[in-house]
Short mmCIF file of N, CA and C in Angstrom, two decimals:
data_model
loop_
_atom_site.label_atom_id
_atom_site.label_comp_id
_atom_site.label_asym_id
_atom_site.label_seq_id
_atom_site.Cartn_x
_atom_site.Cartn_y
_atom_site.Cartn_z
N MET A 818 7.99 8.89 23.40
CA MET A 818 7.39 8.55 22.15
C MET A 818 8.35 7.87 21.23
N VAL A 819 7.88 6.87 20.60
CA VAL A 819 8.66 6.21 19.49
C VAL A 819 7.96 6.28 18.16
N PHE A 820 8.84 6.56 17.16
CA PHE A 820 8.41 6.75 15.80
C PHE A 820 9.06 5.79 14.94
N ALA A 821 8.47 5.01 14.11
CA ALA A 821 9.15 4.05 13.36
C ALA A 821 8.57 3.97 11.95
N ILE A 822 9.48 4.03 11.01
CA ILE A 822 9.14 3.69 9.53
C ILE A 822 9.86 2.56 9.06
N THR A 823 9.09 1.53 8.62
CA THR A 823 9.70 0.33 8.18
C THR A 823 8.89 -0.40 7.16
N THR A 824 9.48 -1.46 6.71
CA THR A 824 8.53 -2.44 5.89
C THR A 824 8.54 -3.71 6.79
N ALA A 825 7.41 -4.41 6.68
CA ALA A 825 7.16 -5.62 7.50
C ALA A 825 8.19 -6.69 6.96
N GLY A 826 8.46 -6.68 5.82
CA GLY A 826 9.48 -7.74 5.24
C GLY A 826 8.60 -8.97 4.99
N TYR A 827 9.25 -10.10 4.87
CA TYR A 827 8.68 -11.40 4.62
C TYR A 827 8.93 -12.37 5.76
N ASP A 828 9.75 -12.07 6.77
CA ASP A 828 10.14 -12.84 7.86
C ASP A 828 9.04 -12.71 8.93
N ARG A 829 8.12 -13.54 9.02
CA ARG A 829 7.07 -13.27 10.02
C ARG A 829 7.44 -13.53 11.50
N GLU A 830 8.65 -13.78 11.76
CA GLU A 830 9.17 -13.77 12.95
C GLU A 830 10.03 -12.64 13.33
N SER A 831 10.09 -11.68 12.52
CA SER A 831 10.92 -10.46 12.83
C SER A 831 10.11 -9.44 13.76
N LEU A 832 10.92 -8.61 14.25
CA LEU A 832 10.21 -7.51 15.08
C LEU A 832 9.36 -6.64 14.16
N CYS A 833 9.88 -6.28 12.98
CA CYS A 833 9.16 -5.46 12.14
C CYS A 833 7.87 -6.08 11.72
N TRP A 834 7.81 -7.42 11.53
CA TRP A 834 6.50 -8.07 11.21
C TRP A 834 5.68 -8.03 12.46
N GLN A 835 6.07 -8.20 13.59
CA GLN A 835 5.35 -8.20 14.90
C GLN A 835 4.67 -6.80 15.07
N ILE A 836 5.47 -5.83 14.69
CA ILE A 836 4.84 -4.39 14.93
C ILE A 836 3.82 -4.15 13.86
N TYR A 837 4.09 -4.66 12.67
CA TYR A 837 3.09 -4.37 11.47
C TYR A 837 1.90 -5.24 11.90
N ASP A 838 1.91 -6.43 12.36
CA ASP A 838 0.81 -7.21 12.65
C ASP A 838 -0.09 -6.61 13.86
N TYR A 839 0.65 -6.16 14.78
CA TYR A 839 0.02 -5.43 15.94
C TYR A 839 -0.80 -4.15 15.43
N ALA A 840 -0.02 -3.32 14.53
CA ALA A 840 -0.65 -2.22 13.89
C ALA A 840 -1.80 -2.33 13.20
N LYS A 841 -1.79 -3.52 12.34
CA LYS A 841 -3.04 -3.85 11.52
C LYS A 841 -4.11 -4.21 12.41
N LYS A 842 -3.90 -4.93 13.57
CA LYS A 842 -5.04 -5.32 14.51
C LYS A 842 -5.53 -4.05 15.16
N VAL A 843 -4.70 -3.09 15.44
CA VAL A 843 -5.16 -1.84 16.13
C VAL A 843 -6.08 -1.07 15.06
N GLN A 844 -5.53 -1.08 13.81
CA GLN A 844 -6.27 -0.25 12.77
C GLN A 844 -7.56 -0.88 12.43
N GLN A 845 -7.71 -2.27 12.58
CA GLN A 845 -8.92 -2.89 12.21
C GLN A 845 -9.86 -3.03 13.49
N GLY A 846 -9.40 -2.46 14.60
CA GLY A 846 -10.19 -2.44 15.84
C GLY A 846 -10.24 -3.81 16.51
N ILE A 847 -9.29 -4.82 16.14
CA ILE A 847 -9.25 -5.94 16.96
C ILE A 847 -8.63 -5.79 18.18
N ILE A 848 -7.68 -4.92 18.38
CA ILE A 848 -6.94 -4.44 19.56
C ILE A 848 -7.33 -3.01 19.71
N ASP A 849 -7.77 -2.79 20.94
CA ASP A 849 -8.03 -1.29 21.45
C ASP A 849 -6.87 -0.75 22.11
N ASP A 850 -6.07 0.04 21.47
CA ASP A 850 -4.91 0.74 22.03
C ASP A 850 -4.84 2.09 21.52
N PRO A 851 -5.55 3.08 22.33
CA PRO A 851 -5.44 4.40 21.91
C PRO A 851 -4.20 5.09 22.04
N THR A 852 -3.11 4.45 22.53
CA THR A 852 -1.76 4.98 22.63
C THR A 852 -0.85 4.60 21.46
N PHE A 853 -1.51 3.79 20.55
CA PHE A 853 -0.71 3.32 19.35
C PHE A 853 -1.26 3.93 18.13
N TYR A 854 -0.62 5.01 17.56
CA TYR A 854 -1.07 5.58 16.25
C TYR A 854 -0.63 4.71 15.08
N VAL A 855 -1.54 4.53 14.21
CA VAL A 855 -1.29 3.67 13.02
C VAL A 855 -1.50 4.44 11.68
N SER A 856 -0.48 4.30 10.83
CA SER A 856 -0.64 4.89 9.52
C SER A 856 0.14 3.95 8.61
N ILE A 857 -0.66 3.14 7.88
CA ILE A 857 0.03 2.14 7.08
C ILE A 857 -0.19 2.49 5.56
N PHE A 858 0.80 2.41 4.75
CA PHE A 858 0.69 2.78 3.39
C PHE A 858 0.97 1.37 2.69
N GLU A 859 0.04 0.80 1.91
CA GLU A 859 0.21 -0.38 1.32
C GLU A 859 -0.89 -0.66 0.21
N LEU A 860 -0.64 -1.55 -0.63
CA LEU A 860 -1.58 -1.84 -1.64
C LEU A 860 -2.85 -2.55 -0.97
N ASP A 861 -3.93 -2.40 -1.63
CA ASP A 861 -5.19 -3.08 -1.18
C ASP A 861 -5.07 -4.48 -1.76
N GLU A 862 -5.66 -5.33 -1.09
CA GLU A 862 -5.80 -6.85 -1.60
C GLU A 862 -6.27 -6.80 -3.07
N GLY A 863 -5.69 -7.49 -3.88
CA GLY A 863 -6.16 -7.45 -5.27
C GLY A 863 -5.49 -6.46 -6.21
N ASP A 864 -4.74 -5.44 -5.57
CA ASP A 864 -4.12 -4.39 -6.40
C ASP A 864 -2.83 -5.10 -7.13
N ASP A 865 -2.46 -4.70 -8.31
CA ASP A 865 -1.46 -5.30 -9.06
C ASP A 865 -0.13 -4.30 -8.74
N TRP A 866 0.95 -4.94 -8.11
CA TRP A 866 1.97 -4.16 -7.73
C TRP A 866 2.77 -3.65 -9.05
N LYS A 867 2.39 -4.29 -10.13
CA LYS A 867 3.20 -3.81 -11.49
C LYS A 867 2.52 -2.64 -12.03
N GLU A 868 1.49 -2.22 -11.55
CA GLU A 868 0.71 -1.07 -12.12
C GLU A 868 1.20 0.22 -11.49
N GLU A 869 1.76 1.13 -12.22
CA GLU A 869 2.40 2.34 -11.69
C GLU A 869 1.54 3.18 -10.83
N GLN A 870 0.37 3.23 -11.21
CA GLN A 870 -0.59 4.17 -10.47
C GLN A 870 -0.79 3.60 -8.96
N ASN A 871 -0.68 2.35 -8.77
CA ASN A 871 -0.63 1.78 -7.39
C ASN A 871 0.56 1.95 -6.71
N TRP A 872 1.62 2.34 -7.20
CA TRP A 872 2.94 2.62 -6.40
C TRP A 872 2.79 3.72 -5.45
N TYR A 873 1.90 4.69 -5.77
CA TYR A 873 1.63 5.81 -4.91
C TYR A 873 0.98 5.46 -3.64
N LYS A 874 0.15 4.34 -3.59
CA LYS A 874 -0.42 3.86 -2.30
C LYS A 874 0.47 3.59 -1.39
N ALA A 875 1.54 2.82 -1.72
CA ALA A 875 2.57 2.22 -0.82
C ALA A 875 3.75 3.14 -0.64
N ASN A 876 3.73 4.25 -1.38
CA ASN A 876 4.95 5.29 -1.32
C ASN A 876 4.36 6.64 -1.31
N PRO A 877 3.81 7.15 -0.22
CA PRO A 877 3.20 8.43 -0.26
C PRO A 877 4.24 9.69 -0.61
N GLY A 878 5.36 9.50 -0.47
CA GLY A 878 6.30 10.49 -0.95
C GLY A 878 6.70 10.44 -2.37
N LEU A 879 6.17 9.55 -3.14
CA LEU A 879 6.59 9.32 -4.58
C LEU A 879 6.28 10.61 -5.26
N GLY A 880 7.23 11.18 -5.97
CA GLY A 880 6.95 12.33 -6.70
C GLY A 880 7.23 13.54 -5.97
N ILE A 881 7.35 13.37 -4.66
CA ILE A 881 7.73 14.61 -3.79
C ILE A 881 9.16 14.41 -3.33
N TYR A 882 9.48 13.51 -2.53
CA TYR A 882 10.90 13.30 -2.16
C TYR A 882 11.53 11.99 -2.72
N ARG A 883 10.69 11.21 -3.26
CA ARG A 883 11.15 9.85 -4.01
C ARG A 883 10.87 10.20 -5.58
N ASP A 884 11.93 10.12 -6.27
CA ASP A 884 11.78 10.24 -7.73
C ASP A 884 11.15 9.10 -8.51
N ILE A 885 10.20 9.34 -9.29
CA ILE A 885 9.38 8.40 -10.02
C ILE A 885 10.31 7.61 -10.96
N ASN A 886 11.37 8.27 -11.53
CA ASN A 886 12.14 7.50 -12.41
C ASN A 886 13.10 6.52 -11.66
N GLU A 887 13.54 6.97 -10.44
CA GLU A 887 14.20 6.01 -9.63
C GLU A 887 13.43 4.79 -9.26
N MET A 888 12.03 5.07 -9.03
CA MET A 888 11.10 3.96 -8.70
C MET A 888 10.98 3.03 -9.83
N ARG A 889 10.87 3.66 -11.10
CA ARG A 889 10.72 2.92 -12.31
C ARG A 889 12.00 1.87 -12.52
N GLN A 890 13.13 2.40 -12.14
CA GLN A 890 14.29 1.65 -12.41
C GLN A 890 14.21 0.43 -11.31
N SER A 891 13.93 0.75 -10.05
CA SER A 891 13.77 -0.22 -9.06
C SER A 891 12.72 -1.25 -9.52
N PHE A 892 11.77 -0.92 -10.06
CA PHE A 892 10.66 -1.72 -10.51
C PHE A 892 11.24 -2.75 -11.50
N LYS A 893 12.04 -2.17 -12.49
CA LYS A 893 12.62 -3.17 -13.45
C LYS A 893 13.48 -4.20 -12.74
N VAL A 894 14.22 -3.87 -11.76
CA VAL A 894 15.10 -4.71 -11.06
C VAL A 894 14.28 -5.78 -10.40
N ALA A 895 13.12 -5.29 -9.71
CA ALA A 895 12.33 -6.21 -8.90
C ALA A 895 11.60 -7.29 -9.81
N GLN A 896 11.32 -6.81 -11.07
CA GLN A 896 10.77 -7.87 -11.90
C GLN A 896 11.66 -8.98 -12.14
N GLU A 897 12.94 -8.76 -12.22
CA GLU A 897 13.88 -9.79 -12.56
C GLU A 897 13.99 -10.57 -11.25
#
């Protein structure tokens, strides 16, 4: 069994992006692979990443093991 937590990143040639792309295809039913469990946490198309309520979609541990104030600080940095 392999368990991976990662971000796809922006490099579409990276291994992480390849796994993400495969996972999305499994999730959408394009690829039939019952041995590949998919759980993707991300914003929906059209969601504004600047809206705090949307941060919870991509960060399921926010407020549990990830501090919201830490995320707010990271958000300020990301805006720059």
